[in-house]
CSV table of C-alpha atoms in Angstrom, one decimal:
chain,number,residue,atom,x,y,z
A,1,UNK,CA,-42.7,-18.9,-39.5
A,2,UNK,CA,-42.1,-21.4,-41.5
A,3,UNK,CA,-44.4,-22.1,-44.5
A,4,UNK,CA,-42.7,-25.2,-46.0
A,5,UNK,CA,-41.5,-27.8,-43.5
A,6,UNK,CA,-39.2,-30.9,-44.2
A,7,UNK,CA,-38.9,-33.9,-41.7
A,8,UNK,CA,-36.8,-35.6,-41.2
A,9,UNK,CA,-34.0,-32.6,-41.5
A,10,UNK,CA,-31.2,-34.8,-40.8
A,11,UNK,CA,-30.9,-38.7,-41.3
A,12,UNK,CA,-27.6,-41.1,-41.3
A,13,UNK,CA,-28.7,-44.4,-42.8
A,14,UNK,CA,-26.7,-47.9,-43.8
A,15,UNK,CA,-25.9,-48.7,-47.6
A,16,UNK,CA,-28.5,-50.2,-49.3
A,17,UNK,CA,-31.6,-48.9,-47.3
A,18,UNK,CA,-34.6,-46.8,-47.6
A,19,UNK,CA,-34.7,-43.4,-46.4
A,20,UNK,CA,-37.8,-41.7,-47.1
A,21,UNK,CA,-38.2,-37.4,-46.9
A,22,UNK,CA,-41.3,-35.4,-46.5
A,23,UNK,CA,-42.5,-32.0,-47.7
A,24,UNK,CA,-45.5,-30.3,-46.5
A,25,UNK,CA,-46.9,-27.1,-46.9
A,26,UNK,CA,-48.3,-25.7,-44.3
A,27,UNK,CA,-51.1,-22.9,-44.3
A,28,UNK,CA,-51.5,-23.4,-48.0
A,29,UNK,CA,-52.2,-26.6,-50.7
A,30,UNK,CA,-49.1,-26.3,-53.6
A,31,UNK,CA,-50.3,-28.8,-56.6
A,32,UNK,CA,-46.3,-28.4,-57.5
A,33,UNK,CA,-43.3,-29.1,-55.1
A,34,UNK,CA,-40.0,-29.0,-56.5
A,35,UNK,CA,-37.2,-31.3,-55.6
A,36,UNK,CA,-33.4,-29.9,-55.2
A,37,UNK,CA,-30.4,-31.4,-54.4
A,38,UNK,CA,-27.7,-29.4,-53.3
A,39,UNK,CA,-23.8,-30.8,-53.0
A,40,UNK,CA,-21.5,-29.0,-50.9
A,41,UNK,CA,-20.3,-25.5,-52.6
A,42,UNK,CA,-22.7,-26.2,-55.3
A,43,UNK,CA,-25.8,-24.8,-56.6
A,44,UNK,CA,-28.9,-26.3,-55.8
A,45,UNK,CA,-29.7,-28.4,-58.5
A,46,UNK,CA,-33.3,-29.5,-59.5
A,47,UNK,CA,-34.0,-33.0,-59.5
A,48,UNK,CA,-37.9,-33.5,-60.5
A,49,UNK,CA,-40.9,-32.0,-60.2
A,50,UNK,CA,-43.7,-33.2,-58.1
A,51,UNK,CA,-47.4,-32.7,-59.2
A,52,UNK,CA,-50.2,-33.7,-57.2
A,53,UNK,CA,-52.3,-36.6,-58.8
A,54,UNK,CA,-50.2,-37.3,-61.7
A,55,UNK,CA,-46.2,-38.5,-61.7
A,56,UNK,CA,-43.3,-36.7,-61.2
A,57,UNK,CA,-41.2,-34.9,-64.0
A,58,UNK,CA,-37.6,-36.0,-63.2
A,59,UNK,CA,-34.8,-33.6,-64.7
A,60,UNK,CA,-32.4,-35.5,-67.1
A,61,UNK,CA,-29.7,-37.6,-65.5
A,62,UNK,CA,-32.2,-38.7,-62.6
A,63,UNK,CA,-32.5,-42.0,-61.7
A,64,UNK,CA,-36.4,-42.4,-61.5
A,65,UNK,CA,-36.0,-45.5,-59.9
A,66,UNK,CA,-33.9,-44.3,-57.2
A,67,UNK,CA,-35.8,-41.1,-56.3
A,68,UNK,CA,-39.2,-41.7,-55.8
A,69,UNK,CA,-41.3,-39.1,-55.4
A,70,UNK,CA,-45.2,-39.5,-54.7
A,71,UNK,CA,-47.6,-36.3,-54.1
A,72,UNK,CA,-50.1,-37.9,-52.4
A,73,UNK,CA,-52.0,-34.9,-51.5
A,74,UNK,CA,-52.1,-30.9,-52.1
A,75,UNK,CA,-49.4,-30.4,-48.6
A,76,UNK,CA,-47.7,-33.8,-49.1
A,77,UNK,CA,-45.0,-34.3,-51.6
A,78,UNK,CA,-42.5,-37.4,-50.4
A,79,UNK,CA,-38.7,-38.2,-51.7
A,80,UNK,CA,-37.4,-41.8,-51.2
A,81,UNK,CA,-34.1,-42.6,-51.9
A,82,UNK,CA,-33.7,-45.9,-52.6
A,83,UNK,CA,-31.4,-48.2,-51.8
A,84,UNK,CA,-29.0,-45.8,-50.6
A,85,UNK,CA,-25.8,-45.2,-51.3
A,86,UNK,CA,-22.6,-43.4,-50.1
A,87,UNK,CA,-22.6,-40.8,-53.2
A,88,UNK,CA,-26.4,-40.1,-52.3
A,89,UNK,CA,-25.2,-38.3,-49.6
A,90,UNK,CA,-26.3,-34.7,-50.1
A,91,UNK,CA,-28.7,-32.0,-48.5
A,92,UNK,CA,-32.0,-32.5,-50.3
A,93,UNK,CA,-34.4,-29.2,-50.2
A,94,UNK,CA,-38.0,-29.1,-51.3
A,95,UNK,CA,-39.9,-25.9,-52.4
A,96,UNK,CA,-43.5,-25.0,-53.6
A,97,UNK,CA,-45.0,-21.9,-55.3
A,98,UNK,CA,-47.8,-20.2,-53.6
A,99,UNK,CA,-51.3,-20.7,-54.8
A,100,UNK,CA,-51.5,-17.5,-55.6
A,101,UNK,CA,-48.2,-16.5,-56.3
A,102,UNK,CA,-47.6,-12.8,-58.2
A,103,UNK,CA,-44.4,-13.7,-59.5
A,104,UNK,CA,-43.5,-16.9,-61.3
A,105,UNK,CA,-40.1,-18.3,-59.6
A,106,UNK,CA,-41.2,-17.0,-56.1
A,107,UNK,CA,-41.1,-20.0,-54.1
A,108,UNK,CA,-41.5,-21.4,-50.3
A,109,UNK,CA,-38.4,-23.3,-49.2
A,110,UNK,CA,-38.2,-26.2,-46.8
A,111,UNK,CA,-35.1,-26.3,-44.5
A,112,UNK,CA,-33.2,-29.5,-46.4
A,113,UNK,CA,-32.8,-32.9,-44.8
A,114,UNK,CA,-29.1,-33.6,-44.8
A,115,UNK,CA,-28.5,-37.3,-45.9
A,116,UNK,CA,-25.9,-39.1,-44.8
A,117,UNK,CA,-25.0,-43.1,-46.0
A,118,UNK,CA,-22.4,-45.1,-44.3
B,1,UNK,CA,-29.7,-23.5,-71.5
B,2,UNK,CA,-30.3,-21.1,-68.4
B,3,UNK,CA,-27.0,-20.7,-65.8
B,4,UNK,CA,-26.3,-18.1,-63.1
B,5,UNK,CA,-22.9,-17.2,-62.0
B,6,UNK,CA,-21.9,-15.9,-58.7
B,7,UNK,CA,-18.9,-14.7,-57.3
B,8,UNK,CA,-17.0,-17.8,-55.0
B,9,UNK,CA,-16.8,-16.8,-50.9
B,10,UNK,CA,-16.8,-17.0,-48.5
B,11,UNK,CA,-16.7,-12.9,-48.4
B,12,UNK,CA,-15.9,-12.0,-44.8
B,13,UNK,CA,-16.5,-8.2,-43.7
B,14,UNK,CA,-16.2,-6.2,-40.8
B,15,UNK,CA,-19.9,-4.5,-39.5
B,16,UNK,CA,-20.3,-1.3,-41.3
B,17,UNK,CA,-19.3,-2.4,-44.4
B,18,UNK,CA,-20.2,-2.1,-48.0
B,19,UNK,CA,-21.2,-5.0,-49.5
B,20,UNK,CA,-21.7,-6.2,-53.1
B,21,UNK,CA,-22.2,-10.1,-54.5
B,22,UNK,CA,-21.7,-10.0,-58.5
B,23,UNK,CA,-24.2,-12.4,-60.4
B,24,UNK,CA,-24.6,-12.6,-64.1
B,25,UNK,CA,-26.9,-14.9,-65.6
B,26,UNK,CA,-27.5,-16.5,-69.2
B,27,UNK,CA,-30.9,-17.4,-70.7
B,28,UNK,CA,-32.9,-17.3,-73.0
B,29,UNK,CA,-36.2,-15.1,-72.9
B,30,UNK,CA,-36.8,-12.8,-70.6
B,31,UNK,CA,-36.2,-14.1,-66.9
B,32,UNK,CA,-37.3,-12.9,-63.6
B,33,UNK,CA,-34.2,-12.3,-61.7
B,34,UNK,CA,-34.2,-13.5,-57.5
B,35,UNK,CA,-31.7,-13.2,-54.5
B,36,UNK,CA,-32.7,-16.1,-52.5
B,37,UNK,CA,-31.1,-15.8,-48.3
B,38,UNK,CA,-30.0,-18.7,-46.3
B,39,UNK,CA,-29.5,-18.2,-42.5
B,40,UNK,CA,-28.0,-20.9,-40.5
B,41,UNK,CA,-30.0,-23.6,-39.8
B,42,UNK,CA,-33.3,-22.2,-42.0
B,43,UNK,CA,-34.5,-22.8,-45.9
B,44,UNK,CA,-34.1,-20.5,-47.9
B,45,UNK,CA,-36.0,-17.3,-48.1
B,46,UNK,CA,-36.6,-14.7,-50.9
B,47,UNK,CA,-34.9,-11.2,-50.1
B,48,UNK,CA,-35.4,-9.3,-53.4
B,49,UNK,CA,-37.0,-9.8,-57.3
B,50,UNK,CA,-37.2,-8.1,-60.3
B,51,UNK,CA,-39.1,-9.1,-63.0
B,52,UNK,CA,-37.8,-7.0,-66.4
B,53,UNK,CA,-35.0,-4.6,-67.5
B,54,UNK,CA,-34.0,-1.9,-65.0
B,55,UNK,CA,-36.0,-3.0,-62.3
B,56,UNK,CA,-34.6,-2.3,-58.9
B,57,UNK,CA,-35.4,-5.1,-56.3
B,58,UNK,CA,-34.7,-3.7,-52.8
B,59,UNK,CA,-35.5,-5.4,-49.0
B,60,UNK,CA,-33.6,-4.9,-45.9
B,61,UNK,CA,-31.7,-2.8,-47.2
B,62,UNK,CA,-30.2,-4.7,-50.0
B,63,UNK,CA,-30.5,-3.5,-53.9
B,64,UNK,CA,-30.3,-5.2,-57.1
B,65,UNK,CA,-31.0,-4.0,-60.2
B,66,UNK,CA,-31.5,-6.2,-63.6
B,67,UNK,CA,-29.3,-4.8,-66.0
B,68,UNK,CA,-30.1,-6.4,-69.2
B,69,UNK,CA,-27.3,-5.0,-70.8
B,70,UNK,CA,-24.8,-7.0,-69.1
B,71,UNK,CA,-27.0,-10.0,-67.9
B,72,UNK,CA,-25.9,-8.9,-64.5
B,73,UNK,CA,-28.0,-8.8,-60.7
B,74,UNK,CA,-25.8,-7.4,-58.5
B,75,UNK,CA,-26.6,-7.7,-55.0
B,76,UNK,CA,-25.3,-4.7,-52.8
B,77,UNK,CA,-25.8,-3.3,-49.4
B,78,UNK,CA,-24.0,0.1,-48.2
B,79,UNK,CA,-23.8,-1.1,-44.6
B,80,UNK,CA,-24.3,-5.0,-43.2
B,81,UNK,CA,-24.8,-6.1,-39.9
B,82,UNK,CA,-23.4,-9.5,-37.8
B,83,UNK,CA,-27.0,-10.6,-38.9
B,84,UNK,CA,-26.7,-10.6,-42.4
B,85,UNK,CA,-24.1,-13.4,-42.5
B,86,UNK,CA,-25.7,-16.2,-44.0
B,87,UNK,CA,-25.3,-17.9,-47.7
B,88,UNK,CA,-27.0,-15.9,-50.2
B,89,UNK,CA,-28.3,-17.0,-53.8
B,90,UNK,CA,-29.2,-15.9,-56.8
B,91,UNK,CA,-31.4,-17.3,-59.0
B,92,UNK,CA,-33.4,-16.8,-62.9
B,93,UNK,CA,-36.6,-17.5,-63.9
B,94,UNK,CA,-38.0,-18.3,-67.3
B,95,UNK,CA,-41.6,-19.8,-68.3
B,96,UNK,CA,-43.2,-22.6,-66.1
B,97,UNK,CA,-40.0,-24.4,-65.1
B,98,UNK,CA,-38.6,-24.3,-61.4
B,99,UNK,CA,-35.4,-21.7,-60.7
B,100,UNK,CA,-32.1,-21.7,-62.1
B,101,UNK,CA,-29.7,-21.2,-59.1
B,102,UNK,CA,-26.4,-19.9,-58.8
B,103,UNK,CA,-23.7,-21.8,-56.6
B,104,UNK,CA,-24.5,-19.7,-53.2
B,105,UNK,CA,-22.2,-17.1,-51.7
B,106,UNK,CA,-21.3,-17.0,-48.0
B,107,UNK,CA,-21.4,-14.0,-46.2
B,108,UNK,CA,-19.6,-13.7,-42.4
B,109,UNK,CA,-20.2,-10.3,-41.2
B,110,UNK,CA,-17.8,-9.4,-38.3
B,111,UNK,CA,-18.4,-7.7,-35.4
């Protein structure tokens, strides 16, 4: 089963609003979540890195404004995309390490939340 | 920087078939080398690693090997099913920073 679960997995939302996307581990506490975007036929492309208790390292070219991420707890990590617009559209996948991971770079993957902005 | 390359798809096969997916990567270091496996509807799930030069990943009867010498992890598979169509990825690893991922390959396995 899953081990990394994403809600909501799909959301279509109006220009200009709030859509806000969770990440939780589950069965496990991951101090670090990692934030991708993916664009159709494209790779998945890391947008930040989210660290429990402390602020999120955004990747350069990321609007820090627009993507907040909060890690409010060791199975939380949450993405909101503010103030939404049409070329925010995109899947959006979150993925965390394993505590006790044996290989650096093996990671749990959520599903993706599909955002779409009219 | 780091980058992965993988070959463009979709690749469509009939059951039975062989399969192989070129990747080729650039980095600096030493990465660890991943195939990462999308199924419709799922995230994605690790199929096979290797972690230094010549190392053979393997699972489900999929192989890679890390072949320093061309900066290449080839994923092959001497017979795939219907079930192995899905979008596969691969992906590098260097240090403490997240994965480098290449662009995802679709696979459609007919029956």
């Amino acid at each position: 089963g899953a081990v990394v679960s994403q809600h909501p997995s799909w959301v279509i939302c109006k220009s200009g609003t709030s859509v806000k996307i969770e990440c939780r581990s589950l069965d496990f506490q991951a101090t670090t979540m990692f934030w991708y975007r993916q664009f159709p036929k494209q790779s998945l492309m890391l947008m930040a890195t989210s660290n429990e208790g402390s602020k999120a390292t955004y990747e350069q070219g990321v609007e820090k404004d627009k993507f907040l991420i909060n890690h409010a707890s060791l199975t939380l990590s949450t993405l909101t995309v503010t103030s939404a617009h049409p070329e925010d559209s995109s899947f959006y996948i979150c993925s965390a390490p394993p505590r006790a991971s044996g290989t650096p770079g093996e990671l749990f993957f959520g599903e993706g939340s599909r955002l779409t902005v009219l | 920087g780091n980058s992965v390359t993988q070959m463009e798809g979709p690749v469509t096969l009939s059951e039975e078939a062989f399969l192989t997916i070129n990747c080729t990567y650039t980095a600096t270091g030493y990465p660890s080398l991943f195939w990462y496996v999308q199924y419709p509807g799922e995230g994605l799930q690790l199929l096979l690693k290797a972690t230094k030069a010549d190392d053979k990943g393997s699972n489900k009867g999929f192989e890679a090997t890390y072949r320093k010498e061309t900066t290449s992890f080839h994923l092959e598979k001497g017979s795939v099913q219907v079930s192995d169509s899905a979008v596969y990825f691969c992906a590098l690893h260097t240090g403490r920073r997240a994965l480098t991922f290449g662009s995802g390959t679709r696979l459609q396995v007919q029956p």
